[in-house]
Coordinates of C-alpha atoms in Angstrom, one line a residue:
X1 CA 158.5 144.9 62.4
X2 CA 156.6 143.3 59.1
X3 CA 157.6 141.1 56.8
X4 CA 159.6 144.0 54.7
X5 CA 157.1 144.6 51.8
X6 CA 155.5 147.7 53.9
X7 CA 152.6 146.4 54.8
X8 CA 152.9 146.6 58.8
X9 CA 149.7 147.4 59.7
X10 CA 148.6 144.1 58.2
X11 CA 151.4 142.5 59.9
X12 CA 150.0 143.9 63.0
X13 CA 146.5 143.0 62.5
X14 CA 147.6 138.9 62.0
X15 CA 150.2 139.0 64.9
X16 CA 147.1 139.6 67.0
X17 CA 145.6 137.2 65.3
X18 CA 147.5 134.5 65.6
X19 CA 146.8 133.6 68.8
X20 CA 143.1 132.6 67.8
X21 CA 144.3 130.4 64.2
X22 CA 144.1 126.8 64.8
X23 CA 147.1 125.5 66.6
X24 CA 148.0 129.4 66.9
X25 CA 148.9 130.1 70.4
X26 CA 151.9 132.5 71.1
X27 CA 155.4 130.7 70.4
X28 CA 156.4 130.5 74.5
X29 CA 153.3 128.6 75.0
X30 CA 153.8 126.0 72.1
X31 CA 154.6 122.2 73.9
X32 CA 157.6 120.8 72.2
X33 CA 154.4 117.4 71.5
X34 CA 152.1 120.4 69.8
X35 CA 155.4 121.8 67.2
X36 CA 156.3 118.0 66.3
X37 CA 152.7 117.0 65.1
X38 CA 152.9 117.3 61.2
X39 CA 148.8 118.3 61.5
X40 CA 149.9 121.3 63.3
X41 CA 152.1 122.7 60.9
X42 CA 149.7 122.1 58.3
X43 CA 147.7 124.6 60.3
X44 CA 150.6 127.2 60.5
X45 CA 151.5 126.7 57.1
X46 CA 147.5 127.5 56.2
X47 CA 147.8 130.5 58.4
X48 CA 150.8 131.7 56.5
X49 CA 148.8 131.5 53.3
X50 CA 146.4 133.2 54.5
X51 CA 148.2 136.2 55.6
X52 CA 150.0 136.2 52.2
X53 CA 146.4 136.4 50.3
X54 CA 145.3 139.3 52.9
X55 CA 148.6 141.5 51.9
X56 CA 146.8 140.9 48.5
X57 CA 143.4 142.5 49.1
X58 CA 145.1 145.3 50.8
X59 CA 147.6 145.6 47.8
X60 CA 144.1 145.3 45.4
X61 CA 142.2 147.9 47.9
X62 CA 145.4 150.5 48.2
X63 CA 146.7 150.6 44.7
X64 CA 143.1 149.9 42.8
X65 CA 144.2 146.7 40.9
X66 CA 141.6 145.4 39.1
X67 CA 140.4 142.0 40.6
X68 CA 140.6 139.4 37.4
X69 CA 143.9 141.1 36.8
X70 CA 145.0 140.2 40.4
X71 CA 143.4 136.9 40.5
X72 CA 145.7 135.3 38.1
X73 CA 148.6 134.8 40.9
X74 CA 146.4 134.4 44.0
X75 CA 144.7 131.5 42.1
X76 CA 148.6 130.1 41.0
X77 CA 149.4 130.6 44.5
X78 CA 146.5 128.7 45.8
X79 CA 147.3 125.9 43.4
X80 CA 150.7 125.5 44.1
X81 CA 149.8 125.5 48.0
X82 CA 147.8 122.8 47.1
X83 CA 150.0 120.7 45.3
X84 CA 152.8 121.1 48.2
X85 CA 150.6 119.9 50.7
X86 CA 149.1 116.8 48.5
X87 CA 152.2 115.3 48.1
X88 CA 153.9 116.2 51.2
X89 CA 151.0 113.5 51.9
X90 CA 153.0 110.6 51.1
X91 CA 156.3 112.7 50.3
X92 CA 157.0 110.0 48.1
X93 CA 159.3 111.4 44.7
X94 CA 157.4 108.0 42.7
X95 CA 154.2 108.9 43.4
X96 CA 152.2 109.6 39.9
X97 CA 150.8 113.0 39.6
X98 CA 147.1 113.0 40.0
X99 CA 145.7 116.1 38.8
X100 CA 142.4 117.3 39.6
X101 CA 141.9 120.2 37.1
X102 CA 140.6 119.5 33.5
X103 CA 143.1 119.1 30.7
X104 CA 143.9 122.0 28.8
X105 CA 143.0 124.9 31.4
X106 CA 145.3 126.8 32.7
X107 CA 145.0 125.3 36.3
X108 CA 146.3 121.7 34.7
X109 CA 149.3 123.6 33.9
X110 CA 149.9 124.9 36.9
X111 CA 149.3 122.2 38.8
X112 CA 151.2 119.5 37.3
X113 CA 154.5 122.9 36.7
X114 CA 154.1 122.7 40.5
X115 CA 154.2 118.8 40.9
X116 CA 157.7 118.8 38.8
X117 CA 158.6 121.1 41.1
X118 CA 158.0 119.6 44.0
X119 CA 159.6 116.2 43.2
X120 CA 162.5 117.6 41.9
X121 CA 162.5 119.5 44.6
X122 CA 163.1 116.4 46.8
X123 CA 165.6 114.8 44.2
X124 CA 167.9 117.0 44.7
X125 CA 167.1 116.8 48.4
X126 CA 168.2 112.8 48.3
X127 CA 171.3 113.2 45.7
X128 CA 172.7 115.1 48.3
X129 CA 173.3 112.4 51.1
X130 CA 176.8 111.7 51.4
X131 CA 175.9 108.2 51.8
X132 CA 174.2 108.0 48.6
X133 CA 175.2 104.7 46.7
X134 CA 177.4 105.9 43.5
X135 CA 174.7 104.0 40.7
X136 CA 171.8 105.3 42.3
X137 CA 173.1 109.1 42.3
X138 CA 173.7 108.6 38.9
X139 CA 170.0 107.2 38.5
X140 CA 168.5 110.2 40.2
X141 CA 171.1 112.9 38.4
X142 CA 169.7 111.7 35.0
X143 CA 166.0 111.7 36.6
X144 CA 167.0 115.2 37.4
X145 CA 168.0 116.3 34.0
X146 CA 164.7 115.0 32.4
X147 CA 163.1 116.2 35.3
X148 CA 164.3 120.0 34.3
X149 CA 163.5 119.9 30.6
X150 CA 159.9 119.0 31.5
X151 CA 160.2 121.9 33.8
X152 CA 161.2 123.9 30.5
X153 CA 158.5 122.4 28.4
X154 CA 156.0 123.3 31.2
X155 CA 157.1 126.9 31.4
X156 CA 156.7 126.8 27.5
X157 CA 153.1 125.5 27.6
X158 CA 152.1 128.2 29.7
X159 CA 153.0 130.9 27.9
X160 CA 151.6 129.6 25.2
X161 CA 148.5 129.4 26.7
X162 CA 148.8 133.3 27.4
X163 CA 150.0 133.9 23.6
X164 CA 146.6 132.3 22.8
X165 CA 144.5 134.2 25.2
X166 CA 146.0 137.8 24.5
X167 CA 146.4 136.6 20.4
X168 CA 143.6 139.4 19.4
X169 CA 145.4 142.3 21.8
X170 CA 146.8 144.8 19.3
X171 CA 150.3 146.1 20.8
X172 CA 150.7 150.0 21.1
X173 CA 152.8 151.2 18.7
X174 CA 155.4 152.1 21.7
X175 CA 154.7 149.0 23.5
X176 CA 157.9 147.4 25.1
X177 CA 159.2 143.6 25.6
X178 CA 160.1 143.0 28.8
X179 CA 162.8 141.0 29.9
X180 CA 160.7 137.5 30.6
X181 CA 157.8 136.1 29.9
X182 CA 155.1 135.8 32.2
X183 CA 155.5 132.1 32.0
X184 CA 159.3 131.7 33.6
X185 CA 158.5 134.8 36.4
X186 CA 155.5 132.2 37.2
X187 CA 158.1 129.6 37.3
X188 CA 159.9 131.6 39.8
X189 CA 156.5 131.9 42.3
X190 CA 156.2 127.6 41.9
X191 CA 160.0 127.5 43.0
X192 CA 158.8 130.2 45.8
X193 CA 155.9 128.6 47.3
X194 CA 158.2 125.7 48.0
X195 CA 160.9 127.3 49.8
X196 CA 158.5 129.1 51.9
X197 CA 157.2 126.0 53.0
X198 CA 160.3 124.1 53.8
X199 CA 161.5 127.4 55.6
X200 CA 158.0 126.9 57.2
X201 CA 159.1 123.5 58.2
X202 CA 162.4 124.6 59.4
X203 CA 161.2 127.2 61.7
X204 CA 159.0 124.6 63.8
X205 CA 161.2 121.9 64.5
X206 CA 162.1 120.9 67.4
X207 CA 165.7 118.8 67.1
X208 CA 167.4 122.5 66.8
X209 CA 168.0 125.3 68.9
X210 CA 166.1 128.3 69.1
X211 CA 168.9 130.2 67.2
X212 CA 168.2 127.9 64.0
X213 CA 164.5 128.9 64.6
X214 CA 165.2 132.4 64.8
X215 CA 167.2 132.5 61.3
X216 CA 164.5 130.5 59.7
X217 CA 161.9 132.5 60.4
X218 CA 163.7 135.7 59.4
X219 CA 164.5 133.8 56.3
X220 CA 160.7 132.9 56.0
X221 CA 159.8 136.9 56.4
X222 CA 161.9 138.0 53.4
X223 CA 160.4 134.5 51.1
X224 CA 156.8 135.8 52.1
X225 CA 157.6 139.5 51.3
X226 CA 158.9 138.4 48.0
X227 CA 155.8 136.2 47.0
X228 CA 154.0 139.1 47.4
X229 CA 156.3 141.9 45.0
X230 CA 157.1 138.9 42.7
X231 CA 152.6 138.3 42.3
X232 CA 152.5 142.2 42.2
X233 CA 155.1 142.1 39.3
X234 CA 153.7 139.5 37.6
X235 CA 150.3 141.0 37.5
X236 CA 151.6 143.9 36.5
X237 CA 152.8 142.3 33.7
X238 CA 150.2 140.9 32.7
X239 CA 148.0 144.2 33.0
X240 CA 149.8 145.8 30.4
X241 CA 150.2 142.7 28.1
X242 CA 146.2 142.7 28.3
X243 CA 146.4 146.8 27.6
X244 CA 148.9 146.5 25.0
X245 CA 151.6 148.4 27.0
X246 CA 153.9 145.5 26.7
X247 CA 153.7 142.4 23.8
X248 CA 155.0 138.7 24.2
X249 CA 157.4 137.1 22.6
X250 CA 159.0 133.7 23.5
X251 CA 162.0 131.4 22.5
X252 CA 162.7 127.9 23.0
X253 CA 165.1 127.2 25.1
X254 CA 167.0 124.8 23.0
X255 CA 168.5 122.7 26.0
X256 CA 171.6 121.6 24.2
X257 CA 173.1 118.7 27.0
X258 CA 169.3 116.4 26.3
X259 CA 170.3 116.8 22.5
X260 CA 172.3 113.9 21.3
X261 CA 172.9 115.7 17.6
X262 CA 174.3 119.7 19.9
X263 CA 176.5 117.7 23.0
X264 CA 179.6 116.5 22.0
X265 CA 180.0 114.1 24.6
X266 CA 177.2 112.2 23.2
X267 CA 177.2 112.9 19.3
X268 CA 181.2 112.3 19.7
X269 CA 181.0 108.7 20.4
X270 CA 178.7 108.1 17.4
X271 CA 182.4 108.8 14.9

C-alpha cells in the first residue's frame, strides 16, 4: 500500500479521505457521465496535489526541514499545477503565454519554464499522428527545436537567478559541486508535474478497460512518489548551497544543431 516513498500512514489518512473530496466518492460508485466530465477531473487532479503537498508537511514535520528552505519546490509545484490547468483551458499549442507573476521574480520564470513545457509537451503529442501531413510535421519538428532551446535558455535564467541570490554565500573550504544545478533538477519537476497529470488523465477515462486504468494508476503512484524525493532532493540542494556545503557552477549548453557556424549541414551549404 502507498505510493512507494514510505509515507503510508499518510496514504492511509487520504484514502479515507477521499471519499469526502469533491467529486471523491469510492471508484465502484463513480457513473461512467461523473469520470467523462473534464470539471471532475479537475477536482481529482486538485485532490492529487493536495495529497502531494501533505507528504510535504509530514516530510518538513518528520525530518525538521526548515520551512523557507522547503517552500521553494512546493511553491514551483504549485505554479506548475497552475499553468497545466490554465492551458489545458483551451489546450490550444498557439495560445500566447499570459503570465500573471511580475517580470523578473522568480515565479515569472517558472511559470512561463512550465508554459514551454506544456506546449511542447503537446507538439510532440501532434507530430506523432500517423496521419500528419509531411510539410506540417516538418513545421511543428522545427517549432520543436526552437521550442527546446528556449527550454535551455529558461533553465539558464533560473539558475542564474539563484547565482544572484546565493552570490554573497562563501563556499566551505570542503564544499562539493554536485552533479546539476538546481536549475535543470527543477526542469525535471516541470517535465514531472506534466506527466502526472496526463497519467491523471489516463487513469479516468472511460473509452478503455479497467486494465488500462489499473496500469495508469500504478504508473501515477510511482510519478507522485518521485515528485516528492525529486522536491526533497532539490531542497536539499539548495540547503547546503545556502550553508555553503555545496557551491554552483553552470555552463552553457552550447546547442550546436540551432548554430549555423558548429552544424555542418547548415554551415556546409554556405562553400
Amino acid at each position: 500500500m502507498g505510493d512507494g516513498d514510505g509515507l503510508v500512514s499518510v496514504d492511509i489518512l487520504f484514502a479515507r479521505l477521499y471519499p469526502l473530496c469533491p467529486g471523491g466518492q469510492p471508484r465502484q460508485e463513480r457513473s461512467e457521465q461523473q469520470n467523462d466530465e473534464k470539471d471532475g477531473f479537475s477536482r481529482k487532479y486538485h485532490y492529487i496535489c493536495l495529497s502531494f503537498h501533505a507528504k510535504i508537511a509530514f516530510y518538513r514535520h518528520n525530518y525538521k526541514l526548515k520551512p523557507k528552505t522547503r517552500m521553494f519546490t512546493e511553491n514551483a509545484n504549485r505554479i506548475f499545477n497552475r499553468v497545466i490547468e490554465e492551458y489545458h483551458r483551451w489546450d490550444d499549442v498557439d495560445r500566447p503565454v499570459e503570465n500573471p507573476y511580475e517580470p523578473g521574480t522568480i515565479d515569472h520564470l517558472l511559470y512561463h519554464k512550465n508554459w514551454i513545457d506544456t506546449v511542447q509537451w503537446h507538439l510532440e503529442d501532434i507530430i506523432r499522428d500517423p496521419q500528419i501531413d509531411p510539410v506540417a510535421a516538418l513545421a511543428i519538428k522545427r517549432r520543436i527545436d526552437k521550442s527546446n532551446q528556449e527550454r535551455t535558455d529558461m533553465v539558464e535564467y533560473v539558475d542564474s537567478y539563484l547565482l544572484d541570490k546565493y552570490r554573497d554565500v562563501e563556499p566551505r573550504p570542503d564544499a562539493r559541486l554536485n552533479t546539476e544545478t538546481p536549475a535543470w533538477a527543477i526542469d525535471r519537476l516541470s517535465i514531472l508535474a506534466l506527466k502526472i497529470y496526463h497519467m491523471a488523465r489516463e487513469a479516468e477515462r472511460t473509452d478503455v478497460g479497467e486494465a488500462h486504468r489499473a496500469a495508469c494508476r500504478k504508473k501515477l503512484d510511482v510519478l507522485l512518489a518521485q515528485q516528492v524525493d525529486l522536491s526533497g532532493a532539490i531542497e536539499e540542494l539548495i540547503g547546503d548551497i545556502e550553508a555553503g556545503r555545496k557551491y554552483m557552477k553552470t555552463y552553457k549548453q552550447m546547442k550546436m544543431y540551432n548554430d549555423p557556424a558548429l552544424n555542418p549541414v547548415l554551415y556546409g551549404q554556405k562553400k
